[in-house]
Short mmCIF file of C-alpha atoms and ligand atoms in Angstrom, two decimals:
data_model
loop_
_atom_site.label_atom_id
_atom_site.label_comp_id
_atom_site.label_asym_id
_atom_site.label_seq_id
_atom_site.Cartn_x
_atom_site.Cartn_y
_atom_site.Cartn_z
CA UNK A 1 -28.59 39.79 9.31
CA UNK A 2 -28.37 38.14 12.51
CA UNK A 3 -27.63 40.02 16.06
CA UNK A 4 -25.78 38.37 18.89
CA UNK A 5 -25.94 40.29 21.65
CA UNK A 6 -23.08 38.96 25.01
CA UNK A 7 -22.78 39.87 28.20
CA UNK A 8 -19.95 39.32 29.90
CA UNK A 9 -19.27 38.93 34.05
CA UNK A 10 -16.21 38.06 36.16
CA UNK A 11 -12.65 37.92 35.15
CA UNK A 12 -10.22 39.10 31.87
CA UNK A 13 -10.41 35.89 30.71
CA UNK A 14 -14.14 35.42 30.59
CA UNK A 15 -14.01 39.21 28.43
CA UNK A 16 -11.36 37.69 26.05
CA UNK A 17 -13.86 34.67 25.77
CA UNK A 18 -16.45 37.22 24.44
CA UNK A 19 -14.23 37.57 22.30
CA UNK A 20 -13.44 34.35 20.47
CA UNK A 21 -17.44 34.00 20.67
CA UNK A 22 -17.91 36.81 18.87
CA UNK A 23 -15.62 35.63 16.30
CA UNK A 24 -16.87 32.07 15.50
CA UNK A 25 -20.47 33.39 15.26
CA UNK A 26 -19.02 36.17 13.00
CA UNK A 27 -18.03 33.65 10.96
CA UNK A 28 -21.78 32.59 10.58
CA UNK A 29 -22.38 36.19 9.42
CA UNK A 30 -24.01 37.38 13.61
CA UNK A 31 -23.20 40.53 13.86
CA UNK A 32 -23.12 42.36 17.64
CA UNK A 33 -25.23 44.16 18.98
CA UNK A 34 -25.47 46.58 22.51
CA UNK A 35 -29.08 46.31 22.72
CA UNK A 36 -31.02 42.67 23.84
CA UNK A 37 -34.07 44.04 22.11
CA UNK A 38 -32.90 43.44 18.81
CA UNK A 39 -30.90 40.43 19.43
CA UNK A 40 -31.64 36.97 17.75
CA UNK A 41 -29.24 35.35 19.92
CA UNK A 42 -28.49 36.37 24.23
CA UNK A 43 -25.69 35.16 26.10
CA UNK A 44 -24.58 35.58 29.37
CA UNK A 45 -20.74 34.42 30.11
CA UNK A 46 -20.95 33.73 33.64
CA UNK A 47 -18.66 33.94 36.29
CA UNK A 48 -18.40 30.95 39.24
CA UNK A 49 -15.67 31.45 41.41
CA UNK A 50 -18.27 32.70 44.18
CA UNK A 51 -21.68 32.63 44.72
CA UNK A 52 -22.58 36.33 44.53
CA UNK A 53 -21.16 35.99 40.82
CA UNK A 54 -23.61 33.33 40.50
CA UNK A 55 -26.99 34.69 42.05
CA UNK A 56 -26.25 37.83 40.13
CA UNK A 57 -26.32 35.85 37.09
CA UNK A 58 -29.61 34.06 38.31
CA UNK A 59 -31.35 37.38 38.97
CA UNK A 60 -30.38 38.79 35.32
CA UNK A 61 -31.79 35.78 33.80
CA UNK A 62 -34.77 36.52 34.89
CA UNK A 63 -34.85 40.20 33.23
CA UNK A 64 -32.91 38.75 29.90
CA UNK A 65 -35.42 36.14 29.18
CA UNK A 66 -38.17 39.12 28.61
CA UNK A 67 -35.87 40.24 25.83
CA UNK A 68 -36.87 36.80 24.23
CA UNK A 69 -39.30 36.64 21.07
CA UNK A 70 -40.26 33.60 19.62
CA UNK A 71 -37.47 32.09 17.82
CA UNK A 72 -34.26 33.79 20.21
CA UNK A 73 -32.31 31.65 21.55
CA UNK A 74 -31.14 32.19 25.39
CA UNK A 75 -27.81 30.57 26.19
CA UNK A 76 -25.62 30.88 29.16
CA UNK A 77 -21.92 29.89 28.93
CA UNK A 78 -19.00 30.20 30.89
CA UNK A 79 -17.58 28.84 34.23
CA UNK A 80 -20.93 28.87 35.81
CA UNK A 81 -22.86 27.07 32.67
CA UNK A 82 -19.81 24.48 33.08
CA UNK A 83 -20.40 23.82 36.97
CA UNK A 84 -24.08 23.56 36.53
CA UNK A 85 -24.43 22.12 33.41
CA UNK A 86 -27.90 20.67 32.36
CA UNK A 87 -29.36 21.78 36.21
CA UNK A 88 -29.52 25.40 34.23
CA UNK A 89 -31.92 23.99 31.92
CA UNK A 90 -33.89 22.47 34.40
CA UNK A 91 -33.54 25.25 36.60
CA UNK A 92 -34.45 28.62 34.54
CA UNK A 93 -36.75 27.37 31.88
CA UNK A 94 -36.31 30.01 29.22
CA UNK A 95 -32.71 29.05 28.68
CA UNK A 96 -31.92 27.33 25.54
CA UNK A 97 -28.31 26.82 25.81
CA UNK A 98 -25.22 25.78 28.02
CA UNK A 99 -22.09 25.79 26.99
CA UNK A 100 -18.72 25.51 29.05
CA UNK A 101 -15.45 27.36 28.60
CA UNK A 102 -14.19 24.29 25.95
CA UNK A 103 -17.61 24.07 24.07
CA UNK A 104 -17.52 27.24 22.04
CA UNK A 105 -16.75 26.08 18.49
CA UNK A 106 -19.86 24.61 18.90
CA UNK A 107 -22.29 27.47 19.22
CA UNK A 108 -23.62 27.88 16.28
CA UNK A 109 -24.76 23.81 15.71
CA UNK A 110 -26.19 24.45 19.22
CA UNK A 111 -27.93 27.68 18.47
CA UNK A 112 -29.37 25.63 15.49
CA UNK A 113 -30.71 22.61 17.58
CA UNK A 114 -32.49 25.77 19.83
CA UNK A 115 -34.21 27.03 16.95
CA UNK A 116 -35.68 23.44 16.06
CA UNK A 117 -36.47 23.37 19.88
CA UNK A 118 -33.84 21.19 21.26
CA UNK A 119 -32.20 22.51 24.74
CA UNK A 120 -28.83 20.92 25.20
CA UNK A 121 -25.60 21.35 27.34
CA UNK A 122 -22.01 20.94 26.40
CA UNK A 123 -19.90 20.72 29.30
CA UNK A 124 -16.98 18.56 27.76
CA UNK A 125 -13.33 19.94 28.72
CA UNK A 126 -11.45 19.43 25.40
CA UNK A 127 -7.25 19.40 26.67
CA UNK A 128 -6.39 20.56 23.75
CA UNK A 129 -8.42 23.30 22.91
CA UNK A 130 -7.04 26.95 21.73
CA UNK A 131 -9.61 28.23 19.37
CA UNK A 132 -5.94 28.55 17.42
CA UNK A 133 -8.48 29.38 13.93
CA UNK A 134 -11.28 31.85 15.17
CA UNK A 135 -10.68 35.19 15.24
CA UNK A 136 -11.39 37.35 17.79
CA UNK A 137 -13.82 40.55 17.35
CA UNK A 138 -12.37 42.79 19.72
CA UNK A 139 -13.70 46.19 20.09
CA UNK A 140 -10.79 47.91 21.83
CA UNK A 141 -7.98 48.96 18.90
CA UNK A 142 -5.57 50.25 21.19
CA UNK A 143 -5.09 47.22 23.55
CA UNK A 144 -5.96 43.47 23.49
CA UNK A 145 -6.71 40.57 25.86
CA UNK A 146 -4.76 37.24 24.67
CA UNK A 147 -5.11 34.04 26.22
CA UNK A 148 -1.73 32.18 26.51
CA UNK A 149 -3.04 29.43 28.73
CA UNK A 150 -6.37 27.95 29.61
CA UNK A 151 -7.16 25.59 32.75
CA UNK A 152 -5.79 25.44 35.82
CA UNK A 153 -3.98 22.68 37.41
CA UNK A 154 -3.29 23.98 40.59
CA UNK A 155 -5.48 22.93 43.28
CA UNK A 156 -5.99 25.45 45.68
CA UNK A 157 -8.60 24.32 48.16
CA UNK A 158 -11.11 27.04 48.22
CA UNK A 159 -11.33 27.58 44.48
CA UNK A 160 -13.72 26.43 41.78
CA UNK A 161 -11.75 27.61 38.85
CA UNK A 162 -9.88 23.73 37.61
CA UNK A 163 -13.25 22.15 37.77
CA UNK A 164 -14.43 24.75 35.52
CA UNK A 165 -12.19 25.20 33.02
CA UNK A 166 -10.85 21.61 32.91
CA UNK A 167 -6.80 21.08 32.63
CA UNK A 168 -3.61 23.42 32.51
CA UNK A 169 -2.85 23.79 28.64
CA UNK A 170 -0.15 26.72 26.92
CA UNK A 171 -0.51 28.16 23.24
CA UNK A 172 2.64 27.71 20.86
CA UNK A 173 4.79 30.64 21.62
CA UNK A 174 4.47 31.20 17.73
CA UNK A 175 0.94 31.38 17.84
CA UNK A 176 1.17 33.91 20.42
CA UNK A 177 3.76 35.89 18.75
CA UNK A 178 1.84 35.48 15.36
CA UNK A 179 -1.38 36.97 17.10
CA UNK A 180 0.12 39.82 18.49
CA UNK A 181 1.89 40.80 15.29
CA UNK A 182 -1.11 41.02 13.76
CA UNK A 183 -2.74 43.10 16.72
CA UNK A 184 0.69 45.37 16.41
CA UNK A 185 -0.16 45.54 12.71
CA UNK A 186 -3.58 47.04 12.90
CA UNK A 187 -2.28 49.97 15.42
CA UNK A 188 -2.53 48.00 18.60
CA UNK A 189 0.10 48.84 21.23
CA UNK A 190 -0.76 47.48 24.43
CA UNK A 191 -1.12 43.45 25.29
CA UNK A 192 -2.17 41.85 28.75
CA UNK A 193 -1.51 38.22 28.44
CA UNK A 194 -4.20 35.82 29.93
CA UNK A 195 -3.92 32.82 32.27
CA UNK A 196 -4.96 31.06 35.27
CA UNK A 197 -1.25 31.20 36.53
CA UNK A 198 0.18 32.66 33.54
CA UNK A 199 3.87 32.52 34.50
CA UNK A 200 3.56 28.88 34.73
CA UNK A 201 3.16 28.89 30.92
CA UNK A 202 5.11 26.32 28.95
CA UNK A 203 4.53 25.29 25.35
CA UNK A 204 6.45 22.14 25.76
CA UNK A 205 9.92 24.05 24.64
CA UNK A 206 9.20 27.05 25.76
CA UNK A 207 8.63 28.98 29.29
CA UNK A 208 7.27 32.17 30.54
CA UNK A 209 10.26 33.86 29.93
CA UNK A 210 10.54 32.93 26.07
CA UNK A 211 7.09 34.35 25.48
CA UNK A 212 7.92 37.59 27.77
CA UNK A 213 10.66 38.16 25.47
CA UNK A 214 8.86 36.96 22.26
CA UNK A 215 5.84 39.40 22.21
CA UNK A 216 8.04 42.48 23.88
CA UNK A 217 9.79 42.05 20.58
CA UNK A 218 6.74 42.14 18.27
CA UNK A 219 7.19 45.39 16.53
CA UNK A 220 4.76 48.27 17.68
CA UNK A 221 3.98 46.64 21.51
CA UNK A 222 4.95 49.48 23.57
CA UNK A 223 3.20 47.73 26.79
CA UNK A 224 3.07 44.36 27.70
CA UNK A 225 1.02 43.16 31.10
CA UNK A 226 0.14 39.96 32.31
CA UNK A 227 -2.02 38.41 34.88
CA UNK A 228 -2.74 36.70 37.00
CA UNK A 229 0.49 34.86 37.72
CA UNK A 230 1.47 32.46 40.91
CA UNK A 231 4.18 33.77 43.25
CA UNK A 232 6.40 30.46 42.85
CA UNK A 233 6.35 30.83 39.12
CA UNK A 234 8.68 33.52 38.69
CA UNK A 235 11.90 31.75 38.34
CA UNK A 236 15.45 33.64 37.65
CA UNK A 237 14.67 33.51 34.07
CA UNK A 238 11.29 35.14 34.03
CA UNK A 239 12.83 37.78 36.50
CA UNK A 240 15.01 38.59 34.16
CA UNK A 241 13.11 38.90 30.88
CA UNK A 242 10.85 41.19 32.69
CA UNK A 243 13.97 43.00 33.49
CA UNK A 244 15.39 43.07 29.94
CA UNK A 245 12.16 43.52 28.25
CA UNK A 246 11.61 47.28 27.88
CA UNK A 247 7.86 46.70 27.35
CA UNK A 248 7.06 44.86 30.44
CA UNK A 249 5.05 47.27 32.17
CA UNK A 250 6.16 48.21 36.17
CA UNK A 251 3.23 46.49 37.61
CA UNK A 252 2.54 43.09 38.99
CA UNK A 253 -1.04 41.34 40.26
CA UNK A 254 0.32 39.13 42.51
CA UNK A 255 -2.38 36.87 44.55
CA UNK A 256 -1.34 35.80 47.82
CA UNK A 257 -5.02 34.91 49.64
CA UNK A 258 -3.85 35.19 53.37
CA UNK A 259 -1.05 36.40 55.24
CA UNK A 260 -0.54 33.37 57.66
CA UNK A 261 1.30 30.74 56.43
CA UNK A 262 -1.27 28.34 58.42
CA UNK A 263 -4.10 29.47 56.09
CA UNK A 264 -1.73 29.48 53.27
CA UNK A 265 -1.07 25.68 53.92
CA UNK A 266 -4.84 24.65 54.48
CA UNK A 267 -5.39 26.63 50.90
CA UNK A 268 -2.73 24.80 49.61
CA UNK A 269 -1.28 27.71 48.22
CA UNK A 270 2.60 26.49 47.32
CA UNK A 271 4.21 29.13 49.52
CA UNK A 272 4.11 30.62 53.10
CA UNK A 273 4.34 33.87 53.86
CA UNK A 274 8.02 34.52 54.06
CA UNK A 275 8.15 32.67 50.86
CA UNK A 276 5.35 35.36 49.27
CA UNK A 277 7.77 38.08 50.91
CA UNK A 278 10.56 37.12 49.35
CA UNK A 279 8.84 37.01 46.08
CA UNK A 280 8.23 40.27 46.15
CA UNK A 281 11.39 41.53 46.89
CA UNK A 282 13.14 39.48 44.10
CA UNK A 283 9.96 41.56 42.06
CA UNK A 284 10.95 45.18 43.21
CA UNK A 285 14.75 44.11 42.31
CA UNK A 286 14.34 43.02 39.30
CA UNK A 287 11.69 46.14 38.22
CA UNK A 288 12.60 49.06 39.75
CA UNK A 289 9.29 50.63 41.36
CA UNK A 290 7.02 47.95 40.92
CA UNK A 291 3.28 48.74 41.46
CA UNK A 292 2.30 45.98 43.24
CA UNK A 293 -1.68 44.77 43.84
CA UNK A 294 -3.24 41.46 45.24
CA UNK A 295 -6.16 39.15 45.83
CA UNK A 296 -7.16 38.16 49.78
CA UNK A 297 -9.59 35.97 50.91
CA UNK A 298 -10.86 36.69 54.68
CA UNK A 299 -12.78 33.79 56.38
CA UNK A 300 -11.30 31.11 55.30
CA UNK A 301 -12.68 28.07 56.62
CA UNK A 302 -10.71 28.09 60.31
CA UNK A 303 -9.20 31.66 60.16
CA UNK A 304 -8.72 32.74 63.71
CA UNK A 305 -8.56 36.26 64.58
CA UNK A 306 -4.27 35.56 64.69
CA UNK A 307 -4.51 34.41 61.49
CA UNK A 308 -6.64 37.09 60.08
CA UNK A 309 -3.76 39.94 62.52
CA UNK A 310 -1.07 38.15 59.81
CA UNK A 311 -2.84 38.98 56.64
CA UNK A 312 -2.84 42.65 58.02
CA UNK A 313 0.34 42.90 58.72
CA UNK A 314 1.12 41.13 55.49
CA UNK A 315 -0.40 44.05 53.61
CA UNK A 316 1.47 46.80 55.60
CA UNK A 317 4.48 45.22 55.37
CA UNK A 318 4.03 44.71 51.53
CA UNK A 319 2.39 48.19 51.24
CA UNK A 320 0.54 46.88 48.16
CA UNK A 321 -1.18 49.35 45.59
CA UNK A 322 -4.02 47.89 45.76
CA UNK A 323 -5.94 44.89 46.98
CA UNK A 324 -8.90 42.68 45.98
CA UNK A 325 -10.98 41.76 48.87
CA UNK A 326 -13.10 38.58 49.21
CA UNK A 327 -15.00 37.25 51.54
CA UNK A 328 -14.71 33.13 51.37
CA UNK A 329 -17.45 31.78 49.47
CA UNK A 330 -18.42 28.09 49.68
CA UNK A 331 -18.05 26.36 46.62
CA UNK A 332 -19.71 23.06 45.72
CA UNK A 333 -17.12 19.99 45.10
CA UNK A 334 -13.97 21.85 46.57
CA UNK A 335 -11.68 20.64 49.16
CA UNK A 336 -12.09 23.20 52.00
CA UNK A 337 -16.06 22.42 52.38
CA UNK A 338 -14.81 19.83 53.88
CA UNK A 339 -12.64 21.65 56.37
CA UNK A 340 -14.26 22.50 60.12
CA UNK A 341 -15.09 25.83 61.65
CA UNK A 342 -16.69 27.81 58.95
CA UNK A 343 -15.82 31.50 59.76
CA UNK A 344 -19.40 32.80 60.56
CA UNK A 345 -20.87 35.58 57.84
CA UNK A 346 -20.86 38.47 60.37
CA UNK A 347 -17.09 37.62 60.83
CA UNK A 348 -16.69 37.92 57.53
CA UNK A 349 -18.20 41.09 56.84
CA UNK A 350 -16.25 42.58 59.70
CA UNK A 351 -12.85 41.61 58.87
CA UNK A 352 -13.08 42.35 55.23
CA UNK A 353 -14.34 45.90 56.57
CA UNK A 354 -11.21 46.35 58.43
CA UNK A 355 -9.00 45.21 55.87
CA UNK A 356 -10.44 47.03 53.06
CA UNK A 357 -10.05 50.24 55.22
CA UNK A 358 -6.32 49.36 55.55
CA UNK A 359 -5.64 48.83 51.94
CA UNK A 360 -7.40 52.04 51.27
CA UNK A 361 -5.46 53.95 54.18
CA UNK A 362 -2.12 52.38 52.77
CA UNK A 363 -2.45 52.92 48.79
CA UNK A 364 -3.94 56.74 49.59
CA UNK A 365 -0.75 57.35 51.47
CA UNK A 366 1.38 55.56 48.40
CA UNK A 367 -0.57 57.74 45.66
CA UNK A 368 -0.28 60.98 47.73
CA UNK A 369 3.49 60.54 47.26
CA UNK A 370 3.01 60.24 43.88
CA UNK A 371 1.38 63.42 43.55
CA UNK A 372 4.30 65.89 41.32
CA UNK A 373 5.40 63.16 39.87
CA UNK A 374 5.72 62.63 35.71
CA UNK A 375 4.48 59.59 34.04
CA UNK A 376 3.94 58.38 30.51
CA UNK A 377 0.59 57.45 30.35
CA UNK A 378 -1.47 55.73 27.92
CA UNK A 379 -4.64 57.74 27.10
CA UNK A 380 -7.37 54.49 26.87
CA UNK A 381 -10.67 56.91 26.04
CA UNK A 382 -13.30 59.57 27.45
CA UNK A 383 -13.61 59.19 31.48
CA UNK A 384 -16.68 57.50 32.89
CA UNK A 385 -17.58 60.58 34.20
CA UNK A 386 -17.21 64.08 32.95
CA UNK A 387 -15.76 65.90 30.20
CA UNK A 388 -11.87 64.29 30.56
CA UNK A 389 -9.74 61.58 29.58
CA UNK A 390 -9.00 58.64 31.33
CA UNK A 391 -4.90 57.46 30.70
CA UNK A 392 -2.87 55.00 32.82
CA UNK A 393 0.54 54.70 33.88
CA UNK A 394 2.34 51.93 32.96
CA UNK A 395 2.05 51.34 37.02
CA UNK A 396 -1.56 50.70 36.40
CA UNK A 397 -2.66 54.03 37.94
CA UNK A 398 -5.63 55.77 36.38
CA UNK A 399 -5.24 59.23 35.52
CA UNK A 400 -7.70 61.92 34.34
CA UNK A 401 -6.49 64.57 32.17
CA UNK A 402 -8.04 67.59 30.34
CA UNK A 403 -7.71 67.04 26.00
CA UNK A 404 -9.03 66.76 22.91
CA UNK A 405 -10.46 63.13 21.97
CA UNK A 406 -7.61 63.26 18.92
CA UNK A 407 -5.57 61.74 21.98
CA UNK A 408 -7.15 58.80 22.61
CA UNK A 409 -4.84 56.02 22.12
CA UNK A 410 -1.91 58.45 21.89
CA UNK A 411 1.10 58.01 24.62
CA UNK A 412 1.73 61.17 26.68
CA UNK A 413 4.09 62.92 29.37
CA UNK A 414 1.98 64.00 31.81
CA UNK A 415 2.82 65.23 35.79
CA UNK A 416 0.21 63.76 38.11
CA UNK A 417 -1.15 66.83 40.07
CA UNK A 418 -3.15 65.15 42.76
CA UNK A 419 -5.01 62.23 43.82
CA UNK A 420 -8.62 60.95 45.09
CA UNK A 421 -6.60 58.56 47.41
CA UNK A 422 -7.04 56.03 44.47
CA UNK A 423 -6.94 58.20 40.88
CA UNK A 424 -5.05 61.10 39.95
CA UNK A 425 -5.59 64.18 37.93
CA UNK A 426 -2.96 64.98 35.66
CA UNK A 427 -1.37 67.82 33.66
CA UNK A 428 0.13 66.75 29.91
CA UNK A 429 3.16 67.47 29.22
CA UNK A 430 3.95 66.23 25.86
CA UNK A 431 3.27 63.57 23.11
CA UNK A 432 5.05 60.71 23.29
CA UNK A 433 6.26 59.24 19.67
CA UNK A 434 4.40 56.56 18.55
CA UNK A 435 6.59 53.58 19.53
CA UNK A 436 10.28 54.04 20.20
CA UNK A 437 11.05 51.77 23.19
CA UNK A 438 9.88 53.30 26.25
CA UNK A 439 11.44 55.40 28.74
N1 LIG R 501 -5.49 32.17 39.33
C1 LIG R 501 -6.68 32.94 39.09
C2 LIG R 501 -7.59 33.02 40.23
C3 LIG R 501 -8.99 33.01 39.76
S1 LIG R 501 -10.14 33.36 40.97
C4 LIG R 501 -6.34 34.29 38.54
O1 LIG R 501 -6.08 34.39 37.37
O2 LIG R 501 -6.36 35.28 39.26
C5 LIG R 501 -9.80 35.07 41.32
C6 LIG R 501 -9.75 35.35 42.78
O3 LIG R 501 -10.99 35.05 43.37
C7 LIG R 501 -8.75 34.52 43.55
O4 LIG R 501 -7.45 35.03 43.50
C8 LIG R 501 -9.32 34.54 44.95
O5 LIG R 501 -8.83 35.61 45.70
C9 LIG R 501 -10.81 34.72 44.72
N2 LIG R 501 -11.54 33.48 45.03
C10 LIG R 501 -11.42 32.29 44.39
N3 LIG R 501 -12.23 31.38 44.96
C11 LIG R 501 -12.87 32.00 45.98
C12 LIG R 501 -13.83 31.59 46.95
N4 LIG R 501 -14.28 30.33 47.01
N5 LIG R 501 -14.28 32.52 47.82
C13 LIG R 501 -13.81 33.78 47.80
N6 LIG R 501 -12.91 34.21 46.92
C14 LIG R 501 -12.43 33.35 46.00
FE1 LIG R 502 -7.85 28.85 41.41
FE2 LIG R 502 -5.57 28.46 42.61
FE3 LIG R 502 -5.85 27.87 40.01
S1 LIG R 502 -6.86 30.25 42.83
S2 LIG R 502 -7.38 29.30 39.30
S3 LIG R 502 -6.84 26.86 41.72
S4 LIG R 502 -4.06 28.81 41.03
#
């Protein structure tokens, strides 16, 4: 028996990737493994959308490749194995294999070429690729990753992201459907739905809204999330399937970079600020309490200390849940290296210090409110810590709760009964059954 062993860095997508890896070597009989030291084959899916992600990456290399007997093959794969392409080879000797986000159907003729000593890269962005006919090993049973759309063909300046997954391309809505029927068959009940700017998904007959309404009706989803979508993609119509689709879970990751519609404009993000604004409003009509969280870059390339004021204000004024921070990272072969006054790293680190503190001071005071309230939760598994359960709301907010492992995967009443600032303890209430619609 063969071992595969996969580590996996950065985003949803690159986890759902695992995936679909997992499931065309599993169709060459690899089974996975936890453990590197008895692994015949290591990959790393890397990450590139800023350099940190990358030079961690580098640095684990360098501890992976001691994992490597004679015959292993080392491959990375992913967004960073696409950017770099054959320089990894050259670069970190040990490695065996590159393969971009496109190139995985052909792992296992690769893996074979290793073994006979050949080192090769595959870097080729195939438009029409789905990986429709591998399935994917998934090791969570009570809720699944699916990719609706791969590539991106937006072009926001700063980002890395369409050069390396290639072009903007949808699954059939049927496919989709017929994937999470399955899922709902084997006792699944929760679906996040994957893409670049996954509201912008269209099949060629049908939208966003179609599919919203397509897998809420698959029999047995009681939750359906997406991310990450793009604030001018939510026309009237996918309003309004969220609206009418009782699974649609109350909570929205909703990217809006900066907070000045100057920066916004120089990202070439396809909104300004009052335009982001007004997205959200039309978001907290149409789903009544809304949990609401976002990406921010600070230091753009040119972002004065006015600029930087806006995307503060921006966040009180949205009062978002809860905020991913960035600091700008230069990225090889995109637009804004091109653009003058690079914020200087000090800068940086000072302004994302003040903003994270005002997320944090803003989505404590939220929670706090929160505290006496009831929820149905979903209870995912054991907490990271300690003897409880970890559940979730369906507004995303994690929940730790006293029970018996029985529960795990089992819907639940509980009252949240008070808060870190960021989690919540909670007291059950009462099981939920299985999958009526929910309340
Ligand atoms: N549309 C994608 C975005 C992928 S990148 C999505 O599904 O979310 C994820 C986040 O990384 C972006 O929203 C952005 O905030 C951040 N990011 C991208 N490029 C960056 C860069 N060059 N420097 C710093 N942060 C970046
Ligand atoms: Fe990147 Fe903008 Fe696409 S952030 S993934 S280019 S929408």
């Amino acid at each position: 028996m063969r071992r595969i062993y996969i580590e996996t860095y950065g985003c949803q997508m690159n986890v759902s990737d695992s995936e679909l890896m997992l499931g065309v070597l599993g169709r060459e009989g690899y089974v996975r493994t936890d453990d590197p030291v008895e692994a015949d084959v290591l990959l790393v899916n890397t990450c590139a959308v800023r350099d940190h992600a990358e030079q961690r990456v580098l640095g684990r290399m360098g501890e992976l490749k001691r994992y490597k007997r004679p015959g292993d093959v080392l491959g990375v794969v992913g967004c960073m194995a696409q950017r770099l392409g054959p320089k990894l080879l050259e670069r970190v000797p040990q490695v065996d294999l590159v393969i971009g986000p496109d190139g995985y159907r052909g792992l296992p003729e690769l893996i074979a070429r290793a073994r006979e000593g050949e080192r090769a890269a595959d870097v080729a962005f195939q438009g029409w690729e789905h990986y429709e006919d591998v399935p994917p090993v998934r090791d969570n049973p009570i809720s699944a990753f699916v990719t609706v759309q791969r590539g991106c063909d937006y072009r926001c300046t700063f980002c890395v992201v369409p050069m390396t997954r290639g072009p903007e391309r949808s699954r059939k809505l049927a496919d989709v459907a017929g994937e999470v029927g399955r899922l709902a068959e084997t006792g699944t009940t929760e679906v996040t739905l994957l893409g670049q700017t996954v509201n912008s998904y269209h099949d060629g007959e049908h939208d966003f809204a179609d599919l919203l309404r397509a897998v809420g009706a698959v029999d047995g989803i009681r939750r359906l999330r997406f991310t990450s979508p793009y604030p001018t993609d939510f026309t009237p119509r996918v309003l309004d399937a969220m609206a009418t689709t009782p699974a649609v879970c109350e909570y929205v990751h909703l990217p809006v970079q900066s907070g000045s519609s100057r920066t916004l404009r120089r990202m070439l993000r396809r909104y300004d600020r009052e335009r982001y604004v007004d997205v959200v409003a039309a978001l907290r009509a149409a789903v009544p309490g809304v949990a609401l969280s976002t990406d921010i870059i600070v230091g753009f390339p040119g972002e004065t200390e006015a600029d930087f004021q806006e995307t503060l204000s921006l966040v009180e004024q949205v009062a978002f849940d809860d905020a991913y921070t960035f600091k700008y990272s230069v990225r090889e072969g995109t637009p804004a290296v091109r653009i003058k006054d690079h914020v200087p790293e000090e800068l940086k680190t000072a302004r994302i210090g003040r903003l994270i503190e005002l997320v944090r001071r803003i989505a404590r005071r939220k929670n706090i409110g929160l505290v006496g309230t009831t929820h149905e939760v979903l209870v995912e598994g054991p907490a990271k810590r300690g003897a409880l359960l970890q559940a979730r709301t369906r507004t995303n907010k994690i929940a730790l709760l006293e029970g018996p492992a029985a529960w795990i995967g089992t819907y639940r009443r509980v009252r949240l009964t008070g808060t870190t600032g960021s989690t919540f303890t909670a007291w059950p209430i009462e099981e939920l059954a299985a999958c009526p619609s929910p309340t």
